[in-house]
Tab-separated table of C-alpha atoms in Angstrom:
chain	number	residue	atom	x	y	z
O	1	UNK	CA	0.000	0.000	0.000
O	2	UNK	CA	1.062	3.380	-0.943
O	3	UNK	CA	1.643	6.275	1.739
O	4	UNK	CA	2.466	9.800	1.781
O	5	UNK	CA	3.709	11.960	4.474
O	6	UNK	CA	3.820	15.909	5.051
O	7	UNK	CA	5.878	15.949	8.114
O	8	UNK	CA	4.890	20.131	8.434
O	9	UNK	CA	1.972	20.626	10.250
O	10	UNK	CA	2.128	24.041	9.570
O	11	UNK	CA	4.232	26.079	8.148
O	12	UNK	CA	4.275	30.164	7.686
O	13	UNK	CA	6.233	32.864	5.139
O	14	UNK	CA	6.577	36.683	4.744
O	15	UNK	CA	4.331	38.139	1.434
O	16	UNK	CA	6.837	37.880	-1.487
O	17	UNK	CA	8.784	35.373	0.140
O	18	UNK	CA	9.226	31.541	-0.892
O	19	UNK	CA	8.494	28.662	0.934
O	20	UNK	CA	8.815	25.459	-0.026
O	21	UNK	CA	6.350	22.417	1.355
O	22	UNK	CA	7.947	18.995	2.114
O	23	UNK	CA	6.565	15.718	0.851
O	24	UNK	CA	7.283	11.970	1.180
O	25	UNK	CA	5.619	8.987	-0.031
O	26	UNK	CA	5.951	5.170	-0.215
O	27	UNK	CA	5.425	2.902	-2.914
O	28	UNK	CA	6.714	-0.425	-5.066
O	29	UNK	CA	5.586	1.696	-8.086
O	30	UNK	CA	7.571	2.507	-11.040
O	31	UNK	CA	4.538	4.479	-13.347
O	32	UNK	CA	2.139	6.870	-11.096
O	33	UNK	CA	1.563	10.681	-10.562
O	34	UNK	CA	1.962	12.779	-7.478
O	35	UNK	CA	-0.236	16.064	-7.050
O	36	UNK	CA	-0.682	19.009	-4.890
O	37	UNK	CA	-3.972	19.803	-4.318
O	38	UNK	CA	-4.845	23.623	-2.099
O	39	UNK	CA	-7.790	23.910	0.280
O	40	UNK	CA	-8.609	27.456	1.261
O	41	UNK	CA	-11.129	27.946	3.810
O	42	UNK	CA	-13.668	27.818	1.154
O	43	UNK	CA	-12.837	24.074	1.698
O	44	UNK	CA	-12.834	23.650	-1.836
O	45	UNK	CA	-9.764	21.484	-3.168
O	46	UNK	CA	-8.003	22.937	-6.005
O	47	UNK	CA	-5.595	21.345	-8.231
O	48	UNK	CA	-2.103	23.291	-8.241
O	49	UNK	CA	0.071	20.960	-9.528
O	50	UNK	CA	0.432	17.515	-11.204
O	51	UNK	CA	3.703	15.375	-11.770
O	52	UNK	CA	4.257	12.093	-14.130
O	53	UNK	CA	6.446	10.368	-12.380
O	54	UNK	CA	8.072	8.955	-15.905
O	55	UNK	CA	8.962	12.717	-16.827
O	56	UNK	CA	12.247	13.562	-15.784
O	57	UNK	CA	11.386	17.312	-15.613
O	58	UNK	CA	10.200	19.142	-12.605
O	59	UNK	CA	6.494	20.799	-13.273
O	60	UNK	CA	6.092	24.323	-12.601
O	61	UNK	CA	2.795	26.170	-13.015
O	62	UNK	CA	3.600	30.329	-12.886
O	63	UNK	CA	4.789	30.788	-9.144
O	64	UNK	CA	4.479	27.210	-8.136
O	65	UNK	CA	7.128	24.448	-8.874
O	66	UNK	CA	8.337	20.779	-7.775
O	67	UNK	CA	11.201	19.239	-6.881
O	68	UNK	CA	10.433	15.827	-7.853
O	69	UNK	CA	13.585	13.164	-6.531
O	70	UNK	CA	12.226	9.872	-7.625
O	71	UNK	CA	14.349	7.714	-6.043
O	72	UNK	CA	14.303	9.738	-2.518
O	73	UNK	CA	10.365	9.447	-3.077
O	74	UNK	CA	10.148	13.164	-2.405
O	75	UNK	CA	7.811	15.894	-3.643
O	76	UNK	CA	8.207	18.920	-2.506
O	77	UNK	CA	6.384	22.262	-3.514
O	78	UNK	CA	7.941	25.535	-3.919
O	79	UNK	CA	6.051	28.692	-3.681
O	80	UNK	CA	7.894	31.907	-5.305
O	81	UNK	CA	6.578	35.350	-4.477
O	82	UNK	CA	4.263	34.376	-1.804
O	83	UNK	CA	1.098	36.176	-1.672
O	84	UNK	CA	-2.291	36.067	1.241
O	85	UNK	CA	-4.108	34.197	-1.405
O	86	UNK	CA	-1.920	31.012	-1.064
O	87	UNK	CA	-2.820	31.173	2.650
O	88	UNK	CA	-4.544	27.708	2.566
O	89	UNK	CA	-4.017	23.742	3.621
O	90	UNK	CA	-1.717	22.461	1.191
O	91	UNK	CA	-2.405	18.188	0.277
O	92	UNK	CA	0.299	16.156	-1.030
O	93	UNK	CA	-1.272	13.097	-3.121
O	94	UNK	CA	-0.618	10.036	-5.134
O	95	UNK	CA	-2.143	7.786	-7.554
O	96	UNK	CA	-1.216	4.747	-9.287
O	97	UNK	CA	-1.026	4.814	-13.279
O	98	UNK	CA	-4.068	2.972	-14.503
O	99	UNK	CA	-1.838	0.430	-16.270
O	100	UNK	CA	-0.356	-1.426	-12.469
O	101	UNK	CA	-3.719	-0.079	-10.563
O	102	UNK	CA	-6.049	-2.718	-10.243
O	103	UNK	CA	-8.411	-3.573	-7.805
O	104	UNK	CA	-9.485	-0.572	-5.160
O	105	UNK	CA	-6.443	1.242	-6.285
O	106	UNK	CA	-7.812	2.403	-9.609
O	107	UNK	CA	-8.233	6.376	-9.764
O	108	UNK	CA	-7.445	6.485	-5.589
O	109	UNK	CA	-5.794	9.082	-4.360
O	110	UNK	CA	-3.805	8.511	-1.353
O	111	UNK	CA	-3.333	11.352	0.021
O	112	UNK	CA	-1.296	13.348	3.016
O	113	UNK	CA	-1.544	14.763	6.399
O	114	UNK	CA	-1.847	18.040	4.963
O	115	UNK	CA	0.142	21.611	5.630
O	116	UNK	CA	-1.158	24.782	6.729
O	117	UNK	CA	0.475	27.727	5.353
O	118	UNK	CA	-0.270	31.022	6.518
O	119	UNK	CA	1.170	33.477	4.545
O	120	UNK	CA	1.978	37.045	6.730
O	121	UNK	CA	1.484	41.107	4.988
P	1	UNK	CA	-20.517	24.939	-16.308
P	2	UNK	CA	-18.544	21.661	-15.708
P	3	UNK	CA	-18.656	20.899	-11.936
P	4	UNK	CA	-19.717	18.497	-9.130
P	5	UNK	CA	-22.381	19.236	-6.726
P	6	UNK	CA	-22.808	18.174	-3.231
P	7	UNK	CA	-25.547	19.189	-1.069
P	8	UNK	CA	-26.064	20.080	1.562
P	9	UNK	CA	-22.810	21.889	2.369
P	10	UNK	CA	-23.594	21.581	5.830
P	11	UNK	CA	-25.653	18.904	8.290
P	12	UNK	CA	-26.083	18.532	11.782
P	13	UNK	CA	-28.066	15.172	12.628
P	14	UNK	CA	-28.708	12.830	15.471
P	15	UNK	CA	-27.096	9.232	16.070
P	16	UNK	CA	-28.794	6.994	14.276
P	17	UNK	CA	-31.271	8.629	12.142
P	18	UNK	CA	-30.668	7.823	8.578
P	19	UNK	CA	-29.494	10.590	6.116
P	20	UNK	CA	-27.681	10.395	2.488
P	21	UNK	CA	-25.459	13.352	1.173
P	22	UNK	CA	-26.012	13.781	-2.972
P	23	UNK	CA	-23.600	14.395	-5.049
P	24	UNK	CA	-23.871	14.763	-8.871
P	25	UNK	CA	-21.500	15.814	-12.123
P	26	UNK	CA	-22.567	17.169	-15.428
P	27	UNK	CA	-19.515	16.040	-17.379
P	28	UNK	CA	-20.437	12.442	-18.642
P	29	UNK	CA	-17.441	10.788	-16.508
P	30	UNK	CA	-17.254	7.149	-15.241
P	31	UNK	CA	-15.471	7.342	-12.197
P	32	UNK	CA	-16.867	8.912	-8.972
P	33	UNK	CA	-15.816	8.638	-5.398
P	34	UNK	CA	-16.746	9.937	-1.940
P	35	UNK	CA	-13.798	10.797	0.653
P	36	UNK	CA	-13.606	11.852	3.812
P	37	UNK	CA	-11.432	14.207	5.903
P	38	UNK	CA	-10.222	14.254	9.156
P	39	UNK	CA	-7.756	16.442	11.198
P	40	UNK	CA	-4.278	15.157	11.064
P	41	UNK	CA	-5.255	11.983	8.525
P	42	UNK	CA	-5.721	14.236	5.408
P	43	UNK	CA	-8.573	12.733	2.998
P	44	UNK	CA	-9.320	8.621	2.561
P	45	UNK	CA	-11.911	7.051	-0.088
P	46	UNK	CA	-14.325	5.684	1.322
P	47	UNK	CA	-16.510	3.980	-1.718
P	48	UNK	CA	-15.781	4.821	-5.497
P	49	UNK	CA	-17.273	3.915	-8.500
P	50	UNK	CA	-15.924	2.844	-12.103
P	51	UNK	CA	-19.231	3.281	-13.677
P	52	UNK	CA	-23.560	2.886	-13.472
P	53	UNK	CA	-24.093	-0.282	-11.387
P	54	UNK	CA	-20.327	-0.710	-10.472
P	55	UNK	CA	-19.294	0.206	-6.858
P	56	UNK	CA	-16.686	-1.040	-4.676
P	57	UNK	CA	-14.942	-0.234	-1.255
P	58	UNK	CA	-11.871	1.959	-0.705
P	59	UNK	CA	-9.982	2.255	2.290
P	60	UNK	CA	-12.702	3.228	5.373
P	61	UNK	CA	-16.421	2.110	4.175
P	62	UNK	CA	-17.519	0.910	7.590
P	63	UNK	CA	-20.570	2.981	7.903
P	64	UNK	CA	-21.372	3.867	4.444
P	65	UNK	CA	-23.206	2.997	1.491
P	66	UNK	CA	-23.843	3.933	-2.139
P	67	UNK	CA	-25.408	3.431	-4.971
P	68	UNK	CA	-25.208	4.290	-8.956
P	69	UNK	CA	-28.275	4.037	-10.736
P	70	UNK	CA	-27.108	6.862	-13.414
P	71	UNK	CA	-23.757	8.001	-14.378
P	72	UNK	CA	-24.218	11.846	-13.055
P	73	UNK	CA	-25.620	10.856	-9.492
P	74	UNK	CA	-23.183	8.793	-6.641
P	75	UNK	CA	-25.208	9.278	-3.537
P	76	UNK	CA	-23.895	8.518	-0.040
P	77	UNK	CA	-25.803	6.822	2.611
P	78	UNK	CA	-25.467	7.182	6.325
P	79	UNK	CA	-28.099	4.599	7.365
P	80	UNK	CA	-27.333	4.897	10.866
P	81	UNK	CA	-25.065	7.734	11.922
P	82	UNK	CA	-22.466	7.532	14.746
P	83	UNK	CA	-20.638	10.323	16.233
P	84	UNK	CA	-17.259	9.009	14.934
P	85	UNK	CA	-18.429	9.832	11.134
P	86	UNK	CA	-18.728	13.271	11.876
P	87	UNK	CA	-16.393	14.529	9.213
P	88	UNK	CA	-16.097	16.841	6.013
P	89	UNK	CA	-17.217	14.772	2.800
P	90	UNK	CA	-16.100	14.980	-0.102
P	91	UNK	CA	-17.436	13.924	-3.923
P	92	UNK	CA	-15.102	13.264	-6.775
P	93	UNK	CA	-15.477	12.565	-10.048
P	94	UNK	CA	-12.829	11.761	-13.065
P	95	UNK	CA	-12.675	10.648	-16.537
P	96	UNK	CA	-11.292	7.398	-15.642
P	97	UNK	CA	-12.583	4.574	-18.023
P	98	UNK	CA	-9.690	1.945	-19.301
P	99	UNK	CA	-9.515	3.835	-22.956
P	100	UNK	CA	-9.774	7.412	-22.213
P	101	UNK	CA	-8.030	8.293	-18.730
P	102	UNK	CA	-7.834	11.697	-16.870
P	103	UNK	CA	-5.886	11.827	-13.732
P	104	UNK	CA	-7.646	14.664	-12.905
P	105	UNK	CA	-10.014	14.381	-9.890
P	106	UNK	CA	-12.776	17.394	-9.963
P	107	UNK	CA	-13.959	17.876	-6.556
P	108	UNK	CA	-17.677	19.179	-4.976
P	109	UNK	CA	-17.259	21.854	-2.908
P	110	UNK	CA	-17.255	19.550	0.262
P	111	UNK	CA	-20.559	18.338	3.242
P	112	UNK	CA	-19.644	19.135	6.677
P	113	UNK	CA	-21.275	16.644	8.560
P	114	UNK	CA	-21.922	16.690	12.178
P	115	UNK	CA	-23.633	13.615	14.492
P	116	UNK	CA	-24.517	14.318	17.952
């Protein structure tokens, strides 16, 4: 079974500084993706950034980037700039690639403890 | 508007008296799911589905039940609350069939549930 750890409960930066969220997961995996997924207190979950983990190249989305070390099994998130809008709870998640997820592991996400970040004017 | 709707967005009930949360997507996909979140544990599946008539257990379904009679609609049932389900629910839904696959999850905007 897969599982991911955030081992920052919370975590808090200066507006237009960066701070960069810490990730770990587990898995026997070689094909699968890895997300990070914001909750503001609107509770809704948005999508801020996706990884394959096949693709060698970190993702980045505008202010928001990865560092993706496969073989460490770490994910973390950078946020550049920092503004009071990315004060949120921050999820780390992971799914298996449809082609080795069978069973009750197709489309699951297995996700983190969570992070709250609290960004400061 | 493509989205996935839960209601109601908030619930306070009673042990034991029976209650189902709806949840329902307007963009023709296969796969839907229910999750839960708790403090410290992040979110786990609780039930998902692959498709009308298909539905199987994730990882915490003691408790819960649900049903897919049409593609949009994946309610879940609570038939007989306890306090310990008290939690903030949320509905998924994905384009996840074995030829066309979306890794994308689209989320409702979340159920907080409460059972005294």
């Amino acid at each position: 079974a897969q599982t991911v750890t955030q081992s920052q409960p919370e975590m808090s930066v200066q507006e237009a500084e960066t701070v960069t969220l810490s990730c770990t997961y587990d898995t026997s995996e070689n094909n699968y993706y890895l997300f990070w997924y914001k909750q503001p207190p609107s509770r809704q979950m948005i999508l801020v950034i996706r990884q394959e983990a096949y693709k060698q190249q970190n993702a980045t989305e505008n202010r928001f980037s990865v560092n993706f070390q496969k073989a460490a099994k770490s994910f973390s998130l950078k946020i550049s700039d920092s503004q009071l809008g990315d004060t949120a709870m921050y999820f780390c998640a992971f799914m298996k690639h449809p082609s080795n997820a069978g069973g009750t592991s197709y489309g699951k996400l297995t996700f983190g403890q969570g992070t709250i970040l609290t960004v400061h004017p | 508007e493509a989205q996935v709707t839960q209601n109601p967005r908030y619930l306070i009930t009673v042990t034991g008296k029976k209650l189902t949360v709806t949840c329902s997507q307007n963009m023709n996909h296969e796969y839907m799911s229910w999750y839960r979140q708790d403090p410290g544990l992040g979110l786990r599946q609780i039930y998902y589905s692959m498709n009308v008539e298909v539905t199987d257990k994730g990882d915490v379904p003691e408790g819960y039940k649900v049903s897919r009679k049409e593609k949009r609609n994946f309610p879940l049932i609570l038939e007989s609350p306890s306090p310990n389900q008290t939690s903030l629910y949320f509905c998924a839904s994905s384009l996840l069939g074995l030829d066309s696959f979306n890794e994308n999850l689209f989320f409702g905007s979340g159920t907080q549930l409460s059972v005294l």
